[in-house]
Coordinates of C-alpha atoms and ligand atoms in Angstrom, one line a residue:
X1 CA 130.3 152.2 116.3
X2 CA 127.7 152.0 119.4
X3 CA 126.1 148.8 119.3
X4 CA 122.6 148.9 119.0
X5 CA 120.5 146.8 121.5
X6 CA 118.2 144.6 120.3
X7 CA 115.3 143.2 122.6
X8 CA 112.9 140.2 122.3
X9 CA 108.9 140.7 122.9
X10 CA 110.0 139.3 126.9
X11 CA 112.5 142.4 126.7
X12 CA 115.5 139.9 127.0
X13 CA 118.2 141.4 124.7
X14 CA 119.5 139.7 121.8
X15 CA 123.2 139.7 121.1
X16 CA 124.8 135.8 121.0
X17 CA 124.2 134.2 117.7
X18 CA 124.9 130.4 117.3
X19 CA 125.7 129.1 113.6
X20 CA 126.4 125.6 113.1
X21 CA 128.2 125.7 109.7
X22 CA 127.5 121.7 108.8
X23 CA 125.8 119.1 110.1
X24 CA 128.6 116.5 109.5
X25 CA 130.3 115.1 111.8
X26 CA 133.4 112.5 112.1
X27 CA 132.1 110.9 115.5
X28 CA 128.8 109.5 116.3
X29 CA 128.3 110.5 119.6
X30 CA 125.3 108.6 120.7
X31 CA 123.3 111.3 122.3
X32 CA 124.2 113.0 119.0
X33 CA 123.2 111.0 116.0
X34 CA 122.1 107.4 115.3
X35 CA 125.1 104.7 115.1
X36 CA 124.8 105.1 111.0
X37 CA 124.8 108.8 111.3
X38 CA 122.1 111.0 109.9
X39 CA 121.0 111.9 106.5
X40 CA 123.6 114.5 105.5
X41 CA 122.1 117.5 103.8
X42 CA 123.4 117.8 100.2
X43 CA 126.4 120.7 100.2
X44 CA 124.2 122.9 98.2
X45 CA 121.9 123.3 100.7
X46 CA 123.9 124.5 103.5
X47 CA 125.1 127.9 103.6
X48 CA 128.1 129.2 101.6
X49 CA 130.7 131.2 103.6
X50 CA 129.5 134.2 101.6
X51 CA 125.5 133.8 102.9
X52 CA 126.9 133.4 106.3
X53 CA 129.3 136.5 106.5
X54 CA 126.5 138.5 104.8
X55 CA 124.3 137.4 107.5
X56 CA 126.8 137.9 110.4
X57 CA 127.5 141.3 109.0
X58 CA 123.3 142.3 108.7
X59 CA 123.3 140.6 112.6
X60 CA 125.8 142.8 113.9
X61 CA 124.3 145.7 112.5
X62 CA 121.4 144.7 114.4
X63 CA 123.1 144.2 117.5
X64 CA 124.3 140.4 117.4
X65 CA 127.8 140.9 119.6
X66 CA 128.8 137.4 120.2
X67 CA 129.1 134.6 117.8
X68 CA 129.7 130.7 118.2
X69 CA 131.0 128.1 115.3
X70 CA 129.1 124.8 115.7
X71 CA 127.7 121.9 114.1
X72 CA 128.0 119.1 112.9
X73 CA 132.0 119.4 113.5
X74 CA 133.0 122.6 112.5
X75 CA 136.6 121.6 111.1
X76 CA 135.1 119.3 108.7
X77 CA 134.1 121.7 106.3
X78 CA 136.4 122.6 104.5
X79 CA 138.7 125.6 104.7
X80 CA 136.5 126.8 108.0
X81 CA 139.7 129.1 108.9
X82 CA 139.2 131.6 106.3
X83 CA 134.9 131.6 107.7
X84 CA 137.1 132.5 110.9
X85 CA 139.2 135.1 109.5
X86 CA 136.5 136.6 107.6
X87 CA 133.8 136.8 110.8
X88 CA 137.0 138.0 113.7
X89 CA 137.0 141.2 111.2
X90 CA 133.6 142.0 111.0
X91 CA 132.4 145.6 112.7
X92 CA 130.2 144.9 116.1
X93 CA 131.6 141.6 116.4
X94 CA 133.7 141.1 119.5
X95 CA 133.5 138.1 120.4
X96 CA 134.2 134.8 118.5
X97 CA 133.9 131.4 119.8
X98 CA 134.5 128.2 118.6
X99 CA 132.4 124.3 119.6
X100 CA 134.5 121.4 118.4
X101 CA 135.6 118.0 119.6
X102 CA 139.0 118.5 118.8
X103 CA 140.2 115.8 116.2
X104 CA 141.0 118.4 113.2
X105 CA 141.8 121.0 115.2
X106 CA 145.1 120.8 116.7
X107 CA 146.9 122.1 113.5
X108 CA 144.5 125.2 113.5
X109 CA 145.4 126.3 117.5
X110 CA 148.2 128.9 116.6
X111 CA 146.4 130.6 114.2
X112 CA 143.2 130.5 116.3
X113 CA 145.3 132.5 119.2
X114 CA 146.6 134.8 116.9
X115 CA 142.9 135.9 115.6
X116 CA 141.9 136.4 119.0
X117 CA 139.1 133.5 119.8
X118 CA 137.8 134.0 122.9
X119 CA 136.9 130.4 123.9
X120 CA 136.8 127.3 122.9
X121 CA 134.3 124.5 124.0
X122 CA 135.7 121.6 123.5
X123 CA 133.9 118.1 123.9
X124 CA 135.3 115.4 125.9
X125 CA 132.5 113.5 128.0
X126 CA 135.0 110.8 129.4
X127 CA 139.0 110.8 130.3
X128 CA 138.9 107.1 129.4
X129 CA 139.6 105.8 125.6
X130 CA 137.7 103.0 125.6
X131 CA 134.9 105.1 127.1
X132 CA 135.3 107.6 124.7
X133 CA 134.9 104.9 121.5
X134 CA 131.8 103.4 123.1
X135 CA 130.4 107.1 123.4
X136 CA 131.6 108.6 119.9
X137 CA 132.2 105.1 118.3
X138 CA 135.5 106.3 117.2
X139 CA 138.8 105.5 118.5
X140 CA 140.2 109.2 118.5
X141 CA 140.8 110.0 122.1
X142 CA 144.0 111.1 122.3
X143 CA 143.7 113.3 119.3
X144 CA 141.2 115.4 121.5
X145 CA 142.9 115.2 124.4
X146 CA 146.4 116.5 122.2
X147 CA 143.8 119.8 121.1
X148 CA 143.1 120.2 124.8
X149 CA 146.8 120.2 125.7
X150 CA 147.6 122.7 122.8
X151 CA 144.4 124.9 124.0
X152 CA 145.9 125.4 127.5
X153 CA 149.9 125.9 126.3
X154 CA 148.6 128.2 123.8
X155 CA 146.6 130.4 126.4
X156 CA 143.5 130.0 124.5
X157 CA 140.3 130.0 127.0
X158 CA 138.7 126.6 127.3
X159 CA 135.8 124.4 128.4
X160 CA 135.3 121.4 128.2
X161 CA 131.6 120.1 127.6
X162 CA 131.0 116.8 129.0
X163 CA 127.3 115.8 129.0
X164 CA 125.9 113.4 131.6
X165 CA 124.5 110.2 130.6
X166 CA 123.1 107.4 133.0
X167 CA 125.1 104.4 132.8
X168 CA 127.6 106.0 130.3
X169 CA 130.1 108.3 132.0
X170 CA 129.2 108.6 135.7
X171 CA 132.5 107.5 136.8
X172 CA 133.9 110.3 134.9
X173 CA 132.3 113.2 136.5
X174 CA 135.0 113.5 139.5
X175 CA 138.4 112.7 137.3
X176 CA 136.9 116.0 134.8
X177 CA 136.3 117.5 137.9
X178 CA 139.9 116.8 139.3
X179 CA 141.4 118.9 135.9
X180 CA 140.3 121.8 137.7
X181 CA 142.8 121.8 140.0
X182 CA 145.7 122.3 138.2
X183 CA 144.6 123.4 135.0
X184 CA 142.8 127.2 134.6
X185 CA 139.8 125.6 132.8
X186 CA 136.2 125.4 133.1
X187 CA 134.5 122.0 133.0
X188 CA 131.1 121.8 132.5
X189 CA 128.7 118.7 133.1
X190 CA 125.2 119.2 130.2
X191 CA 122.1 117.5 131.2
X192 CA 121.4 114.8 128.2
X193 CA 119.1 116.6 125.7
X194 CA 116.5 114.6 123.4
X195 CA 118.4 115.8 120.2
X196 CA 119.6 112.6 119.0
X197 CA 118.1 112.2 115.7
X198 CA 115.9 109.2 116.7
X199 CA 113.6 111.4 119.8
X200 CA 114.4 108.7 122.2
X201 CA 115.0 109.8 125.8
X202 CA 114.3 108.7 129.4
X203 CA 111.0 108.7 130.7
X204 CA 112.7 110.5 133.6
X205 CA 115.7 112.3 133.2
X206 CA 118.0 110.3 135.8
X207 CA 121.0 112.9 135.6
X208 CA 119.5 116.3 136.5
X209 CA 121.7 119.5 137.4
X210 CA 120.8 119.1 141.3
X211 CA 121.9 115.2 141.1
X212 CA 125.6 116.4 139.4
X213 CA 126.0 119.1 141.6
X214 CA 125.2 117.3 144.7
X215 CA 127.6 114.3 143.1
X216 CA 130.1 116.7 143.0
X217 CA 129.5 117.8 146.9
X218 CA 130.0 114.5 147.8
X219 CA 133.5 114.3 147.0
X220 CA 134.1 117.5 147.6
X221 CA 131.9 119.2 150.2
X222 CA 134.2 122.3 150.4
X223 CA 132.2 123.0 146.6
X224 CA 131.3 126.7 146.5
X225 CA 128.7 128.3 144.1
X226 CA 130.0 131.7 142.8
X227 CA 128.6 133.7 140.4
X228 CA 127.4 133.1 137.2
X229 CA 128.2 135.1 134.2
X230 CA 125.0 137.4 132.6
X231 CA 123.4 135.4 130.3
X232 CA 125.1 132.2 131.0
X233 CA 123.5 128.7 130.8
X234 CA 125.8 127.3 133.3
X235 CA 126.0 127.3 137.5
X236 CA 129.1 128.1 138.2
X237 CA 131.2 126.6 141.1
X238 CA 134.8 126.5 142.5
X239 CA 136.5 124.5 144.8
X240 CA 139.3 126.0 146.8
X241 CA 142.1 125.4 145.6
X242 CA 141.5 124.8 142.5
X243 CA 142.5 126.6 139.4
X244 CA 139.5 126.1 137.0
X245 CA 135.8 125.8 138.0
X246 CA 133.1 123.8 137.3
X247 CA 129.6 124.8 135.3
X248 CA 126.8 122.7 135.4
X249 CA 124.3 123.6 132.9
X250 CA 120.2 122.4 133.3
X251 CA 119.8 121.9 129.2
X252 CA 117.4 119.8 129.6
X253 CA 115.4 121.2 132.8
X254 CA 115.8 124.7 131.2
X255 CA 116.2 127.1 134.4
X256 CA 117.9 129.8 132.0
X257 CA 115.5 130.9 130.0
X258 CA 114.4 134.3 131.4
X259 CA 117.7 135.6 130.8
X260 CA 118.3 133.7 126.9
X261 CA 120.4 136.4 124.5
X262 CA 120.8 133.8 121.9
X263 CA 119.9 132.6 119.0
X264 CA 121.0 130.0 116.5
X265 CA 121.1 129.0 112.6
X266 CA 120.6 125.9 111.8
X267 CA 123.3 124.0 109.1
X268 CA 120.4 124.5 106.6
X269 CA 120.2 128.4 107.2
X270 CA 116.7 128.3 109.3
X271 CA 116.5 130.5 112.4
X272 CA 115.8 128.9 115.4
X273 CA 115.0 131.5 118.5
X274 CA 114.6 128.7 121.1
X275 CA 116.9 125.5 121.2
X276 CA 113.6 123.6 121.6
X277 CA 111.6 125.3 118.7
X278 CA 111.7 123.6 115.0
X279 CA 112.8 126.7 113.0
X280 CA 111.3 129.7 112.5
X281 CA 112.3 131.4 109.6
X282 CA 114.1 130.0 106.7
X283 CA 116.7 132.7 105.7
X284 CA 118.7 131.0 103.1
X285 CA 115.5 130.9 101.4
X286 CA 115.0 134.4 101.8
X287 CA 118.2 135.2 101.2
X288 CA 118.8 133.4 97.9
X289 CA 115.2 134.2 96.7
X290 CA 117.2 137.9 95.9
X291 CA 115.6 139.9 99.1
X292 CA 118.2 142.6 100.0
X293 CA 119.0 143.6 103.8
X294 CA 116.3 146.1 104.3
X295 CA 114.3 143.5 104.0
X296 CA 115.9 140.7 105.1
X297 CA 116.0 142.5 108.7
X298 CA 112.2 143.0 109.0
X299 CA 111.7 139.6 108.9
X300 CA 114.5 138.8 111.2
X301 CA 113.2 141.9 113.3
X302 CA 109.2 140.0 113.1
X303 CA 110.8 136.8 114.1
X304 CA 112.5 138.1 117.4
X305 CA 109.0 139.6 118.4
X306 CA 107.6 136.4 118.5
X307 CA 110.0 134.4 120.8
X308 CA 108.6 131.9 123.2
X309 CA 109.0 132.9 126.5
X310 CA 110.9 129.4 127.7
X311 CA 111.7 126.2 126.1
X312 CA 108.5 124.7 127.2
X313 CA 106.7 127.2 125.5
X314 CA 109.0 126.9 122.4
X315 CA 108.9 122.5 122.1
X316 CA 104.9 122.7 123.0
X317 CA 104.5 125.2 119.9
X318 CA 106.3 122.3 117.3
X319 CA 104.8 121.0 114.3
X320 CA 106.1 118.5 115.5
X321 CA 105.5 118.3 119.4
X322 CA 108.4 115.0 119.3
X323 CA 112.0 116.4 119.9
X324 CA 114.1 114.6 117.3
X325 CA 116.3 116.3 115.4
X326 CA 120.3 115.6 116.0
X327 CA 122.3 118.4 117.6
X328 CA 124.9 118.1 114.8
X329 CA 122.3 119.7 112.8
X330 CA 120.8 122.3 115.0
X331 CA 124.2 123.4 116.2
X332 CA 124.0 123.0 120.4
Ligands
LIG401 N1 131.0 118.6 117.1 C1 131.2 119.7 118.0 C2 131.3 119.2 119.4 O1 130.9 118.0 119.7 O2 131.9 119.9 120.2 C3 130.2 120.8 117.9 C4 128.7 120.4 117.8 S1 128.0 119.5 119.1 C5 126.4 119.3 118.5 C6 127.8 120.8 120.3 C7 127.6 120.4 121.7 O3 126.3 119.8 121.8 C8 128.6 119.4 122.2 O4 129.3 119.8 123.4 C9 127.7 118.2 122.6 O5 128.2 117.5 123.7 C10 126.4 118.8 122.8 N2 125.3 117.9 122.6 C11 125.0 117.1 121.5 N3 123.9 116.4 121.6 C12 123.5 116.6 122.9 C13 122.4 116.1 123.7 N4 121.5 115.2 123.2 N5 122.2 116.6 124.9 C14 123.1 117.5 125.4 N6 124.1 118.0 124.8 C15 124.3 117.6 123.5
LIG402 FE1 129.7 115.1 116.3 FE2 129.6 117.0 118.2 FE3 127.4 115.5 117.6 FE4 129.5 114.3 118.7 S1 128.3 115.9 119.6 S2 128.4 113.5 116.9 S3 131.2 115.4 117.9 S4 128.4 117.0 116.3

């Protein structure tokens, strides 16, 4: 079937859909979520497996191409494989990927190849353990790293996501680096976002994309910029020699957004056409209030009509205004 293309009111076509299928998590990543976590929503409120294939299936129809498992942690809903299975089979889709720090995943790897994921990000923001518990506050480590090692023997694309954070993990950002060279993987260094469920942040980001990349030069001033993917978020680089590469991606300082193709559901089934907007359209509402597709896409349709042109324009437009929300529930 030709995919149909779908365009935004800036004319930026719209074909990456981001679904975070909880917001629960078993770490507590700092930049995540508050040190007692967040106020879980209750199970009936987010969407069943059903609601989300029906809306995968109405998005590729529309021209939705690419989608991503988020959260929350993906693998800690329960029986998340058969969401897999059931989305790698629907018509238009051709891409699946997966976000997921890697503690419950290791058992799901074989299977994972044999549906054909594309990529996997996987979250590891420090190679150190102790590190890693003061920045999750969880001791589980080596359970991600084991997921990484299975990733790569299982020939299953991967990236790590590793976001920077002043005084946290700096010393990390050259050993992540230094994975590239023997391992084909990407590594990618996130500006700290806002979304940690309390709206705290620096009065000046300290750890901007220029100030990694240039870190990065330091050490290795042979560091060559090649060329980014359409519709990525991320700089790309290589360093001779190496295997992998390296992205660094400007979440924060939001370079990317002339060229955004995505757009996201939240764990409580609202659409978000902007990262830094606070919902749009509630669609489990819509869709459990008995509305058919027909209809269902006209609203979906108004809603990508009215997308803010960057994420300035988007977080300016709040209810809101304050950033506050935790990625776990928006799905990042
Ligand atoms: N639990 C999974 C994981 O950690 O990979 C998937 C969900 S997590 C919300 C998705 C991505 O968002 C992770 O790579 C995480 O590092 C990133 N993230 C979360 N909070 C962030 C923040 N405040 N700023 C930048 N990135 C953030
Ligand atoms: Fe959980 Fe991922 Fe958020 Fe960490 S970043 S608390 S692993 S959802």
């Amino acid at each position: 079937m030709a995919q149909t293309r779908l365009l935004d009111n800036h004319g930026r076509p719209i074909s990456y859909l981001r679904l975070a299928v909880t917001d629960r998590c078993n770490l507590r990543c700092f930049y995540c979520m508050p040190e007692e976590g967040i106020r879980y929503l209750p199970k009936k409120e987010l969407l069943t497996f059903e609601e989300i294939e029906r809306l995968v299936r109405l998005l590729a129809s529309m021209g939705i191409s690419k989608v991503r498992l988020t959260g929350g942690e993906p693998f800690v809903r329960t029986d998340l494989m058969q969401l897999i299975r059931a989305i790698t089979h629907i018509e238009g889709i051709q891409d699946v990927h997966l976000t997921t720090n890697g503690i419950l995943t290791g058992q799901h790897v074989p299977e994972l190849k044999a549906l054909g994921i594309a990529t996997v990000n996987l979250s590891m923001d420090t190679l150190d353990r102790e590190r890693f518990k003061m920045i999750t506050r969880r001791d589980e480590f080596e359970k991600t790293k084991a997921t990484l090692q299975l990733f790569i023997d299982h020939g299953i694309p991967v990236k790590i996501n590793s976001v920077v954070m002043d005084g946290k993990n700096i010393e990390d950002i050259l050993p992540l680096v230094s994975l590239t060279k023997e391992q084909d993987i990407s590594v990618r260094f996130i500006e700290e976002m806002p979304f940690n469920g309390e709206g705290s942040h620096y009065p000046v980001l300290q750890w901007t994309y220029k100030r990694i990349v240039e870190h990065i030069r330091q050490a290795y001033p042979s560091l060559q910029k090649i060329a980014d993917p359409t519709h990525s978020t991320a700089y790309h680089y290589h360093i001779p020699g190496h295997k992998g590469n390296i992205g660094v991606i400007a979440a924060f300082s939001r370079t990317f957004c002339g060229s955004c193709n995505r757009i996201r559901i939240t764990a409580q089934g609202v659409l978000k056409t902007c990262l830094y907007d606070d919902g749009v359209l509630n669609i489990k509402e819509l869709m459990r209030s008995g509305m058919n597709d027909q209809e269902l896409k006209q609203y979906l349709l108004k809603a990508f009509l009215h997308r803010p042109k960057d994420g300035f324009e988007a977080e300016h437009n709040r209810k809101t205004h304050v950033v506050s929300e935790s990625m776990s529930t928006i799905g990042g």
